[in-house]
XYZ file of C-alpha atoms in Angstrom:
787
model
C 0.000 0.000 0.000
C 1.556 3.252 -1.119
C 0.846 5.448 1.916
C 3.936 7.502 1.099
C 2.192 8.777 -2.058
C -0.172 10.937 0.016
C 0.597 14.300 1.586
C -2.663 14.729 3.489
C -3.597 17.969 5.246
C -1.050 20.472 6.482
C -0.912 21.589 10.129
C -2.502 24.943 9.223
C -5.324 23.208 7.343
C -5.993 20.998 10.362
C -6.157 24.067 12.629
C -8.570 25.712 10.225
C -10.820 22.636 10.165
C -10.867 22.543 13.965
C -11.790 26.223 14.141
C -14.666 25.516 11.763
C -15.862 22.697 14.040
C -15.225 20.023 11.395
C -13.838 17.588 13.979
C -14.881 14.004 14.643
C -15.995 14.723 18.205
C -17.498 11.664 19.877
C -18.671 10.907 23.397
C -18.377 7.222 24.260
C -17.621 7.776 27.950
C -20.228 6.379 30.334
C -19.512 9.229 32.745
C -21.154 12.633 32.714
C -19.446 15.990 33.103
C -18.961 17.363 36.630
C -21.903 19.680 36.124
C -24.109 16.807 34.973
C -23.070 14.716 38.002
C -24.099 17.488 40.416
C -27.408 18.003 38.592
C -28.117 14.252 38.531
C -27.746 13.942 42.302
C -29.580 17.142 43.273
C -32.257 18.039 40.745
C -34.420 14.926 40.928
C -38.126 14.275 41.202
C -37.836 12.711 44.661
C -35.511 15.445 45.961
C -38.030 18.095 44.958
C -40.800 16.026 46.537
C -38.811 15.730 49.777
C -38.130 19.484 49.710
C -41.850 20.143 49.338
C -42.615 17.782 52.240
C -39.945 19.514 54.329
C -41.613 22.877 53.702
C -44.944 21.382 54.823
C -43.328 20.194 58.074
C -41.875 23.691 58.634
C -45.343 25.142 58.094
C -46.707 22.705 60.687
C -44.196 24.015 63.247
C -43.063 20.497 64.280
C -39.418 21.082 63.366
C -38.052 17.821 64.819
C -39.937 15.926 62.098
C -37.777 17.508 59.381
C -34.789 15.259 60.205
C -35.452 13.254 57.026
C -34.127 16.207 54.985
C -30.702 15.731 56.560
C -30.603 12.185 55.155
C -31.535 13.477 51.689
C -28.779 16.117 51.755
C -26.143 13.644 52.989
C -27.209 11.113 50.329
C -26.782 13.685 47.562
C -23.361 14.791 48.827
C -22.132 11.183 49.120
C -23.363 10.402 45.602
C -21.625 13.457 44.111
C -18.293 12.837 45.896
C -18.170 9.135 44.996
C -19.066 9.653 41.336
C -16.516 12.472 40.996
C -13.767 10.209 42.385
C -14.615 7.350 40.053
C -14.969 9.696 37.073
C -11.406 10.940 37.604
C -10.077 7.368 37.777
C -12.001 6.052 34.763
C -11.267 9.112 32.628
C -7.569 8.405 33.166
C -7.953 4.792 32.058
C -10.138 5.739 29.086
C -7.154 7.547 27.596
C -5.290 4.218 27.499
C -8.014 2.387 25.581
C -9.203 5.276 23.443
C -9.426 4.243 19.818
C -6.752 5.704 17.587
C -6.718 6.549 13.905
C -3.697 6.560 11.604
C -3.767 9.739 9.527
C -1.357 11.133 6.962
C -0.526 14.803 7.537
C 2.287 16.786 5.949
C 3.310 13.565 4.188
C 3.900 11.664 7.442
C 1.778 9.017 9.136
C 0.580 9.940 12.618
C -1.522 8.091 15.215
C -4.137 10.339 16.820
C -7.343 9.873 18.899
C -10.397 9.409 16.673
C -12.020 12.566 18.053
C -9.135 14.614 16.606
C -9.751 13.447 13.052
C -10.957 16.323 10.858
C -12.850 16.489 7.609
C -10.711 15.690 4.506
C -8.073 13.907 6.630
C -6.342 11.044 4.810
C -6.604 7.900 6.971
C -4.831 4.555 6.634
C -6.806 1.462 7.689
C -5.891 -2.218 8.139
C -7.521 -5.522 9.052
C -9.231 -5.238 12.454
C -9.636 -1.438 12.379
C -13.027 0.121 12.899
C -13.858 2.988 10.565
C -14.092 6.096 12.756
C -15.652 8.433 10.177
C -17.348 8.184 6.791
C -14.639 8.045 4.112
C -14.120 7.758 0.383
C -11.650 5.017 -0.599
C -8.538 6.424 -2.239
C -6.677 3.116 -2.465
C -7.611 -0.468 -1.681
C -5.338 -3.455 -1.204
C -7.875 -6.277 -0.953
C -10.050 -4.315 1.469
C -13.113 -6.193 2.715
C -15.467 -4.500 5.164
C -18.095 -5.916 7.516
C -21.053 -3.529 7.706
C -23.318 -5.801 9.769
C -23.626 -3.357 12.671
C -25.055 -0.817 10.240
C -26.917 -2.846 7.635
C -27.484 -6.202 9.371
C -25.746 -7.971 6.468
C -22.789 -9.942 7.813
C -21.231 -10.887 4.464
C -18.036 -8.839 3.903
C -18.222 -6.147 1.228
C -15.216 -5.697 -1.046
C -14.144 -2.051 -1.415
C -12.363 -0.447 -4.329
C -11.257 3.083 -5.184
C -14.153 5.552 -5.040
C -16.336 3.402 -2.747
C -17.646 4.655 0.584
C -16.417 3.435 3.960
C -19.149 3.892 6.580
C -18.317 4.786 10.173
C -19.045 1.882 12.505
C -18.053 -0.751 9.936
C -14.753 -2.612 10.307
C -12.126 -4.193 8.085
C -12.025 -7.992 7.992
C -9.364 -8.232 5.293
C -6.809 -6.104 3.463
C -5.581 -2.571 3.934
C -6.350 0.773 2.357
C -6.356 4.558 2.381
C -9.425 6.781 2.606
C -10.354 10.445 2.713
C -12.692 11.590 5.490
C -16.018 12.799 4.116
C -18.165 13.268 7.238
C -17.265 13.820 10.909
C -19.081 13.877 14.253
C -22.854 14.157 14.060
C -22.792 13.916 10.266
C -21.443 10.353 10.290
C -23.730 7.610 9.038
C -23.399 5.579 12.266
C -24.420 8.574 14.411
C -27.405 9.286 12.171
C -28.421 5.638 12.346
C -27.996 5.502 16.122
C -30.571 8.265 16.477
C -33.121 5.999 14.842
C -32.115 2.661 16.381
C -29.363 1.206 18.526
C -26.721 -0.641 16.527
C -25.090 -2.137 19.589
C -26.911 -4.340 22.070
C -26.710 -2.852 25.554
C -25.665 -5.016 28.448
C -28.644 -6.463 30.291
C -29.523 -5.291 33.822
C -32.629 -6.872 35.303
C -31.964 -5.080 38.570
C -31.911 -1.571 37.130
C -34.883 -2.351 34.913
C -36.999 -3.481 37.878
C -35.911 -0.603 40.122
C -36.768 1.924 37.396
C -40.163 0.282 36.993
C -40.794 0.462 40.757
C -39.751 4.128 40.834
C -41.989 4.919 37.849
C -45.032 3.321 39.476
C -44.360 5.055 42.807
C -43.793 8.370 41.045
C -47.282 8.103 39.557
C -49.032 6.861 42.732
C -47.399 9.097 45.314
C -49.191 12.373 44.486
C -52.824 11.103 44.404
C -52.206 8.924 47.482
C -50.675 11.922 49.292
C -53.678 14.123 48.497
C -56.163 11.439 49.584
C -54.119 10.751 52.747
C -54.206 14.449 53.693
C -57.967 14.543 53.202
C -58.386 11.496 55.436
C -56.058 12.934 58.106
C -57.900 16.254 58.249
C -61.148 14.325 58.816
C -59.779 12.463 61.858
C -61.646 13.510 65.006
C -59.742 16.182 66.899
C -56.911 16.403 64.330
C -55.355 19.842 63.879
C -54.004 21.214 60.603
C -50.451 20.726 61.897
C -51.058 17.076 62.878
C -52.737 16.341 59.549
C -49.754 17.718 57.635
C -47.259 15.721 59.704
C -49.282 12.510 59.309
C -49.467 13.006 55.541
C -45.734 13.727 55.292
C -44.976 10.560 57.308
C -47.051 8.411 54.927
C -45.539 9.875 51.777
C -41.940 9.792 53.058
C -42.246 6.091 53.785
C -43.246 5.422 50.185
C -40.111 7.061 48.761
C -37.217 4.570 48.367
C -34.678 7.367 47.898
C -31.984 5.318 49.612
C -32.498 2.449 47.159
C -31.991 4.748 44.183
C -28.831 6.176 45.738
C -27.536 2.772 46.832
C -27.993 1.259 43.372
C -26.410 4.135 41.456
C -23.521 4.604 43.901
C -22.884 0.831 44.065
C -22.635 0.665 40.297
C -20.410 3.749 40.210
C -18.133 2.370 42.944
C -18.143 -0.949 41.102
C -16.858 0.775 37.983
C -14.128 2.344 40.109
C -13.119 -0.921 41.783
C -13.049 -2.722 38.440
C -10.939 0.105 37.005
C -8.418 -0.470 39.796
C -8.362 -4.108 38.717
C -7.490 -2.892 35.212
C -10.918 -3.359 33.642
C -12.623 -0.438 31.918
C -16.428 -0.669 32.113
C -18.020 1.005 29.082
C -21.603 0.376 30.248
C -22.532 0.249 33.934
C -25.205 -2.378 33.248
C -22.386 -4.729 32.268
C -21.477 -5.177 35.943
C -24.755 -6.964 36.629
C -24.685 -8.869 33.340
C -21.172 -10.100 34.118
C -22.203 -11.118 37.637
C -25.092 -13.233 36.311
C -23.145 -14.879 33.454
C -23.398 -18.684 33.559
C -21.956 -19.422 30.097
C -18.665 -17.787 29.113
C -17.573 -18.130 25.494
C -13.973 -17.360 24.638
C -11.475 -17.689 21.852
C -8.373 -19.803 22.391
C -5.842 -17.195 21.325
C -5.053 -14.642 24.012
C -7.144 -16.427 26.639
C -6.063 -20.062 27.035
C -2.861 -19.344 25.130
C -0.574 -16.332 25.301
C -1.201 -15.439 21.673
C 2.476 -15.908 20.845
C 3.054 -18.481 18.096
C 6.152 -20.221 16.786
C 6.731 -22.027 13.497
C 8.257 -25.365 14.485
C 8.389 -27.126 11.121
C 8.020 -26.646 7.358
C 7.249 -30.038 5.852
C 7.214 -30.705 2.113
C 4.296 -32.675 0.652
C 4.847 -35.092 -2.225
C 7.898 -34.418 -4.409
C 8.110 -30.719 -3.602
C 11.591 -29.460 -2.701
C 12.031 -27.831 0.702
C 14.234 -25.087 -0.828
C 11.370 -24.085 -3.120
C 8.934 -23.990 -0.190
C 11.356 -21.794 1.763
C 11.511 -19.360 -1.154
C 7.701 -19.258 -1.481
C 7.278 -18.642 2.237
C 10.012 -15.981 2.259
C 8.108 -14.067 -0.412
C 4.618 -14.732 0.929
C 5.279 -13.949 4.608
C 6.065 -10.292 3.876
C 3.632 -9.669 1.019
C 0.630 -8.689 3.159
C 0.074 -5.612 5.318
C -2.605 -7.125 7.588
C -0.387 -8.459 10.363
C -1.837 -10.870 12.950
C -0.255 -13.353 15.388
C 0.132 -16.054 12.748
C 1.713 -13.573 10.358
C 4.156 -12.463 13.071
C 5.213 -16.076 13.615
C 5.777 -16.501 9.869
C 7.801 -13.279 9.658
C 9.916 -14.408 12.597
C 10.687 -17.773 10.958
C 11.142 -16.707 7.319
C 13.202 -13.869 5.842
C 12.174 -10.995 3.609
C 13.544 -11.354 0.055
C 11.158 -9.487 -2.295
C 12.708 -11.056 -5.400
C 9.438 -12.077 -7.046
C 6.978 -9.524 -8.458
C 3.387 -9.690 -7.180
C 0.561 -9.393 -9.721
C -2.409 -10.104 -7.429
C -3.337 -11.204 -3.918
C -6.255 -12.114 -1.655
C -5.746 -11.071 1.997
C -6.651 -13.373 4.872
C -10.148 -13.217 6.347
C -11.725 -15.159 9.201
C -14.543 -16.152 6.888
C -12.548 -17.961 4.178
C -9.625 -19.059 6.427
C -6.856 -18.499 3.858
C -4.795 -15.921 1.940
C -3.560 -16.261 -1.638
C -1.063 -14.561 -3.946
C -0.076 -14.509 -7.630
C 3.580 -14.005 -8.611
C 4.680 -13.056 -12.117
C 6.340 -16.070 -13.771
C 6.247 -18.029 -10.477
C 2.589 -19.084 -10.279
C -0.117 -18.757 -7.627
C 0.036 -19.946 -4.033
C -2.468 -20.171 -1.164
C -1.854 -20.528 2.584
C -4.610 -21.452 5.021
C -6.617 -24.075 6.889
C -6.195 -27.558 5.377
C -9.885 -28.380 5.932
C -10.919 -25.491 3.708
C -8.356 -25.970 0.953
C -8.122 -29.747 0.564
C -10.846 -32.106 1.776
C -10.227 -35.175 -0.423
C -6.603 -36.158 0.261
C -6.953 -38.823 2.996
C -3.200 -39.224 3.519
C -2.770 -35.480 4.023
C -5.784 -35.396 6.333
C -4.253 -38.093 8.547
C -0.972 -36.192 8.711
C -2.789 -32.999 9.778
C -4.802 -35.081 12.267
C -1.569 -36.363 13.835
C -0.226 -32.853 14.394
C -3.597 -31.648 15.707
C -3.737 -34.527 18.198
C -0.516 -33.143 19.688
C -2.106 -29.672 20.060
C -0.213 -28.172 17.115
C -1.700 -25.896 14.461
C -1.189 -26.663 10.790
C -1.353 -24.378 7.750
C -1.474 -25.843 4.274
C 0.663 -24.245 1.561
C -0.781 -25.034 -1.844
C -0.072 -24.253 -5.458
C -3.197 -23.139 -7.331
C -4.242 -22.581 -10.927
C -5.358 -18.988 -10.432
C -6.786 -16.593 -7.856
C -9.751 -14.243 -8.223
C -9.346 -11.060 -6.199
C -12.903 -9.890 -6.836
C -14.556 -13.011 -5.367
C -11.765 -14.204 -3.059
C -11.751 -17.661 -4.663
C -8.842 -19.886 -5.706
C -8.676 -22.611 -8.409
C -7.278 -26.156 -8.372
C -5.314 -26.212 -5.110
C -2.458 -28.748 -5.048
C -0.844 -29.291 -1.581
C 2.905 -28.648 -1.578
C 3.754 -28.112 2.094
C 2.637 -27.957 5.725
C 3.581 -25.152 8.112
C 3.398 -26.476 11.688
C 2.865 -23.890 14.458
C 2.816 -24.271 18.238
C 0.855 -22.289 20.858
C 1.986 -21.360 24.363
C -0.567 -22.148 27.111
C -0.979 -19.468 29.764
C 0.354 -20.748 33.122
C -2.614 -19.234 34.988
C -5.265 -20.794 32.694
C -5.810 -23.889 34.876
C -6.444 -21.832 38.015
C -8.849 -19.572 36.104
C -10.848 -22.521 34.771
C -11.026 -23.994 38.271
C -12.479 -20.737 39.610
C -15.219 -20.595 36.993
C -16.057 -24.261 37.588
C -16.530 -23.501 41.301
C -18.725 -20.522 40.386
C -20.880 -22.792 38.168
C -19.943 -20.922 35.004
C -19.645 -23.135 31.917
C -16.636 -22.279 29.730
C -17.070 -22.732 25.977
C -14.051 -22.338 23.693
C -15.139 -20.943 20.327
C -12.164 -20.817 17.959
C -11.375 -20.537 14.285
C -8.636 -23.160 14.602
C -8.772 -26.919 14.105
C -11.212 -28.356 16.701
C -8.903 -31.218 17.717
C -5.989 -28.827 18.227
C -8.134 -26.509 20.320
C -9.504 -29.460 22.302
C -6.021 -30.761 23.117
C -4.902 -27.333 24.313
C -8.118 -26.870 26.338
C -7.651 -30.246 28.058
C -4.013 -29.415 28.883
C -5.181 -26.086 30.319
C -7.638 -27.872 32.620
C -10.975 -27.145 30.917
C -13.607 -29.565 32.181
C -15.232 -31.296 29.192
C -12.513 -30.022 26.850
C -12.477 -33.387 25.085
C -16.019 -32.756 23.811
C -15.374 -30.868 20.559
C -17.016 -30.341 17.183
C -16.124 -28.776 13.851
C -18.488 -25.828 13.381
C -19.054 -26.909 9.784
C -20.958 -29.886 11.201
C -23.335 -27.732 13.262
C -26.945 -27.717 11.990
C -28.304 -24.702 10.090
C -31.688 -25.000 11.789
C -31.619 -22.783 14.893
C -33.781 -25.078 17.050
C -31.444 -27.992 16.329
C -28.457 -25.755 17.019
C -29.894 -24.922 20.452
C -29.838 -28.615 21.340
C -26.427 -29.302 19.795
C -24.486 -26.525 21.529
C -25.292 -27.990 24.944
C -23.328 -31.145 24.055
C -19.926 -29.526 23.459
C -17.337 -27.443 25.289
C -15.060 -26.768 22.281
C -16.081 -25.460 18.863
C -13.455 -25.344 16.104
C -13.290 -23.820 12.626
C -15.924 -21.314 13.698
C -16.671 -18.441 11.338
C -17.608 -15.024 12.751
C -21.321 -15.481 11.923
C -21.263 -18.901 13.594
C -19.786 -17.407 16.784
C -22.729 -15.036 16.815
C -25.224 -17.893 16.274
C -23.639 -19.992 19.041
C -24.011 -17.073 21.479
C -27.622 -16.606 20.386
C -28.300 -20.346 20.798
C -27.144 -20.319 24.420
C -29.220 -17.196 25.058
C -32.262 -18.945 23.568
C -31.618 -21.724 26.115
C -32.150 -19.138 28.892
C -28.439 -18.744 29.623
C -26.741 -15.444 30.443
C -23.842 -15.399 27.991
C -20.527 -13.589 28.267
C -18.146 -13.406 25.312
C -14.404 -12.798 25.591
C -12.580 -11.846 22.408
C -9.989 -9.577 20.896
C -10.135 -10.036 17.152
C -12.273 -8.670 14.391
C -13.744 -12.168 14.038
C -15.197 -11.840 17.556
C -17.054 -8.576 16.946
C -20.446 -10.026 15.993
C -20.486 -12.350 19.012
C -19.287 -9.570 21.361
C -22.042 -7.314 20.070
C -24.843 -9.819 20.704
C -23.657 -11.294 24.019
C -25.187 -10.239 27.334
C -21.745 -9.035 28.363
C -18.991 -8.566 25.774
C -15.416 -8.452 27.109
C -12.551 -7.338 24.868
C -8.795 -7.308 25.348
C -7.147 -3.881 25.203
C -4.484 -5.299 22.881
C -7.195 -6.459 20.481
C -8.690 -4.755 17.456
C -10.394 -1.361 17.678
C -13.605 -2.920 16.383
C -13.688 -5.418 19.265
C -13.036 -2.713 21.875
C -15.728 -0.460 20.436
C -18.548 -3.009 20.668
C -17.482 -4.593 23.991
C -19.110 -3.671 27.288
C -15.888 -4.197 29.281
C -12.263 -3.859 28.140
C -9.484 -5.738 29.984
C -6.589 -3.278 30.046
C -3.956 -5.933 30.764
C -5.281 -8.214 28.002
C -5.068 -11.018 30.543
C -7.907 -13.522 30.748
C -6.828 -14.545 34.267
C -7.830 -11.174 35.706
C -11.407 -11.909 34.607
C -12.000 -14.043 37.690
C -11.283 -11.008 39.912
C -13.639 -8.935 37.797
C -16.443 -11.512 37.944
C -15.914 -11.777 41.696
C -16.210 -8.000 42.061
C -19.340 -7.873 39.918
C -20.981 -10.664 41.900
C -20.159 -8.921 45.165
C -21.797 -5.686 44.012
C -24.972 -7.360 42.766
C -25.340 -9.668 45.782
C -25.038 -6.747 48.174
C -27.545 -4.611 46.274
C -30.041 -7.493 46.180
C -29.666 -8.015 49.920
C -30.153 -4.408 51.011
C -32.898 -3.782 48.431
C -35.109 -6.015 50.585
C -34.729 -3.500 53.420
C -35.789 -0.532 51.302
C -38.634 -2.244 49.479
C -40.091 -3.586 52.747
C -40.543 0.020 53.901
C -41.952 1.096 50.540
C -44.498 -1.749 50.399
C -45.805 -1.355 53.944
C -45.934 2.450 53.552
C -48.092 2.182 50.411
C -50.375 -0.386 52.084
C -50.680 1.693 55.275
C -51.486 4.849 53.277
C -54.281 3.116 51.377
C -55.694 1.397 54.489
C -55.646 4.535 56.659
C -57.215 6.564 53.846
C -60.115 4.087 53.905
C -60.263 3.945 57.724
C -59.903 7.746 58.089
C -57.695 7.137 61.120
C -54.524 9.002 62.098
C -51.454 7.651 60.273
C -49.619 5.275 62.685
C -46.236 7.055 62.498
C -44.857 10.578 62.499
C -41.795 11.436 60.342
C -39.273 11.348 63.213
C -40.333 7.787 64.095
C -39.978 6.592 60.513
C -36.588 8.327 60.328
C -35.436 6.415 63.418
C -36.618 3.063 62.033
C -35.043 3.861 58.647
C -31.726 4.943 60.152
C -31.268 1.925 62.404
C -32.916 -0.815 60.330
C -32.104 0.397 56.802
C -29.424 3.104 56.662
C -26.780 1.525 58.916
C -27.258 -2.099 57.729
C -27.349 -1.163 54.040
C -24.068 0.743 54.372
C -22.329 -2.156 56.150
C -23.764 -4.926 53.964
C -23.021 -3.032 50.745
C -19.306 -3.173 51.598
C -19.229 -6.889 52.426
C -17.531 -9.286 50.000
C -19.973 -12.046 48.973
C -20.176 -13.711 45.560
C -23.346 -15.846 45.815
C -25.510 -14.239 43.117
C -29.143 -15.360 43.275
C -30.335 -16.960 40.064
C -34.081 -16.581 40.698
C -34.189 -12.979 39.485
C -33.842 -9.662 41.293
C -37.483 -8.804 42.017
C -38.494 -12.350 42.963
C -35.544 -12.680 45.337
C -36.205 -9.304 46.977
C -39.961 -9.892 47.335
C -39.353 -13.202 49.131
C -38.208 -11.099 52.088
C -39.926 -7.746 51.534
C -43.503 -8.899 50.916
C -44.070 -11.123 53.989
C -42.243 -8.558 56.147
C -44.443 -5.708 54.883
C -47.623 -7.742 55.422
C -46.455 -8.522 58.980
C -45.937 -4.811 59.648
C -49.363 -3.838 58.295
C -51.244 -6.591 60.124
C -49.464 -5.868 63.419
C -50.366 -2.157 63.233
C -53.970 -2.987 62.382
C -54.184 -5.255 65.447
C -52.881 -2.347 67.544
C -55.627 -0.164 66.022
C -58.246 -2.731 67.026
C -56.841 -3.051 70.554
C -56.620 0.742 70.844
C -60.097 1.007 72.351
C -58.696 -0.497 75.570
C -56.596 2.658 76.067
C -59.159 4.889 74.325
C -56.793 5.414 71.376
C -54.643 7.726 73.462
C -52.350 9.229 70.777
C -48.900 9.003 72.398
C -49.486 5.496 73.746
C -50.647 4.331 70.310
C -47.541 5.858 68.724
C -45.413 4.034 71.337
C -46.907 0.641 70.511
C -46.693 1.347 66.766
C -43.023 2.316 66.965
C -42.083 -0.714 69.064
C -44.003 -3.125 66.814
C -42.690 -1.463 63.650
C -39.140 -1.498 65.007
C -39.447 -5.194 65.898
C -40.520 -6.064 62.342
C -37.696 -3.939 60.903
C -35.118 -5.658 63.143
C -36.358 -9.101 62.088
C -36.029 -8.095 58.426
C -32.387 -7.155 59.043
C -31.734 -10.502 60.761
C -33.428 -12.313 57.853
C -31.323 -10.407 55.299
C -28.125 -11.189 57.235
C -28.621 -14.954 57.003
C -26.535 -17.056 56.787
C -24.799 -15.380 59.712
C -21.093 -14.693 60.010
C -19.275 -12.635 62.638
C -19.860 -9.346 60.792
C -23.569 -9.894 60.211
C -24.107 -11.186 63.750
C -22.371 -8.102 65.164
C -24.433 -5.872 62.852
C -27.731 -7.475 63.920
C -26.936 -7.094 67.622
C -25.654 -3.518 67.177
C -28.716 -2.131 65.419
C -31.054 -3.710 67.995
C -29.000 -2.102 70.773
C -28.963 1.301 68.957
C -32.716 1.196 68.308
C -33.516 0.320 71.919
C -31.059 2.957 73.186
C -32.907 5.657 71.240
C -36.200 4.590 72.780
C -34.687 4.538 76.269
C -32.724 7.803 76.021
C -35.016 10.079 73.963
C -38.634 8.887 74.068
C -39.947 12.453 74.078
C -37.962 13.380 70.966
C -39.400 10.312 69.206
C -42.930 11.288 70.243
C -43.530 8.270 72.526
C -43.816 7.457 76.230
C -40.992 6.051 78.309
C -41.141 2.262 78.351
C -41.071 2.363 82.163
C -44.886 2.554 82.470
C -47.266 -0.208 83.498
C -49.026 -0.068 80.076
C -45.831 -1.337 78.456
C -46.630 -4.792 79.816
C -48.988 -5.074 76.840
C -45.980 -5.011 74.542
C -44.940 -8.518 75.577
C -47.940 -10.259 73.939
C -47.856 -7.716 71.087
C -44.199 -8.515 70.296
C -44.927 -12.245 70.497
C -47.733 -11.665 68.011
C -45.323 -9.831 65.661
C -42.849 -12.743 65.796
C -45.624 -15.266 65.053
C -46.927 -13.186 62.123
C -43.417 -12.791 60.700
C -42.690 -16.530 60.912
C -46.077 -17.451 59.485
C -45.953 -15.118 56.470
C -42.285 -15.886 55.769
C -42.963 -19.633 55.748
C -46.015 -19.089 53.551
C -43.949 -17.070 51.034
C -41.209 -19.723 50.987
C -43.850 -22.390 50.412
C -45.302 -20.444 47.483
C -41.894 -20.036 45.874
C -41.119 -23.733 46.411
C -44.453 -24.722 44.840
C -43.790 -22.443 41.891
C -40.372 -24.029 41.273
C -41.865 -27.538 41.603
C -44.622 -26.801 39.079
C -42.109 -25.221 36.707
C -39.846 -28.314 36.872
C -42.806 -30.639 36.266
C -43.955 -28.635 33.257
C -40.414 -28.569 31.835
C -40.113 -32.366 32.147
C -43.481 -32.803 30.439
C -42.361 -30.612 27.519
C -39.122 -32.600 27.156
């Protein structure tokens, strides 16, 4: 490729383009600006609602009941500080993985960030590069482009001079030079993205369910608040001030502001912790997707093996002379610009001669598995996978089989009648030699596979190499089931059959890029959460469609662009630390979400019930603040920092409701019993509040104990501590909490009341567990009947 023939733009022309705004400015960072972070954590619907409720409390004159505003302010400050810290860390790492473009300016090739490319820049592209801006092809050396992320058509498109290169597409073969036509918002990919997403976002059931809960509450909270105020003002003897405070208490309980903060901050801190482990998260949802992955597909090269290859033998086939093969390989090894690991091994073994003149060539692509060349007066030669170039020679097949059984890779060198650059086809291949290559297994691969086996994650090796070779390497590396392999050419075309077949194998060989994508989709159709680890252009389609795509930083730009997470050290072994971190984050959020949603559910139920009863709301804001602080705030902070990897597979909402729903029903029923028994003390307000707070606190404490199971020293200490703190508040400041001292004879009634609360909690919890068990049993029975 004659890159030296182009002068490109001058420095002054580049400056002029930048001044005109003709720059390829992009924004792929998941983080907002500092201003946006502050706005996100302060100007929110629930913050404004809390501010309005705080003003109502001030109007009522009961200033002690405004303590909930302090929690809101602290939450916002914590959120801002934490996100700012993580933003600084991730922004620094983003510079390392930022995609670069090779441009020609003032006659010299330069590597610059893609957002510094300007209109009319001359860019050089090679196999594996993603096109950063719409271009016109100036020169093509066997360029083939995959435009599937734009058009949906996965078949590579051959490009020649004058053709368009669309941003978002990527080279799968050849090299070339193009002139930038559009930049920034004018690019085809940007225009298309406005209409539809071209990249599948990582899946996050947790965030989806929390957003749905918030949306429903956001709609219900205003009409319920209005109706609650009307019911409170109609309570016999209620003053305007008491009605306002009762309404505020009901509405505050419905707002799960801590859950929103906890989720967002946990994800943000997760991004920061993963960044410290040298993993750049490009979508926050990927943390949850990675934590829930139970099938992990990966390529052999760069994961099981180091990616470094070595040519160990050049064997002549038939009567061919070894000297002639050496000459062919000397010429062929340096004739192509698209350098990959195999090419590097060939260049290391053979020497550059450039004696023969080249009249045509077909660059390597993952789809056809070979490269070919035509020399003037010396004939045509092809180098590639034996299975694709020669299927009929049984003796040759056995020889290749023998090498593959030893875990060695084999390339077939063949003489051919002619090559067709336009179609990528070769004629009449005659085998003349075998190039034998060895891989180096990563020393840490066995330990990594053991970790994933313990975490019940199935590893599937999906490679473009010979299936037997890959299988042998996988077995040596310690992959359980590595001996179960299949050639992807034998996989069924029918998708339903493919779904059944993929479950039988752990190793897939000779896999084309489209087949990698179909294998990922097949596992997803089997209700698996699929992660894909890759670094090459042949992995892009599978990375794009996986639930969590993980790319190596040393891989192609195209792979890094579509991946959800980029491993900065390009080391598969560090993935176990990253999965562990992701599982810790999600497990902790699931656990503490039960605390927040218990309060939300019983608050909604109590609001509705007391609207219908037209009775005074059972709590005032200061009492709810005390329950929330001791039974939600403190435990959620401690539990969110604990390191636990046991992700629940039953789904976020179902898992949370198993604790929250029976606990909320216990709370509501206990308070209703107190309302019924209230006639014995003539519904004396302060005494009723005392019983309500003690019963409500007891339920809240039992929820914390339930969430902390199974117990360890930290959780046991936490459970005891919050019970002590809650009781201390009641003993030390009953007046501030709006209740009587517990040292009164009426408090003897609390003994049977607390026993009743414990019985209700046990009864409803057991009932919920029974329902979930029955549901699983019915589901299993139905599944067996279908099979």
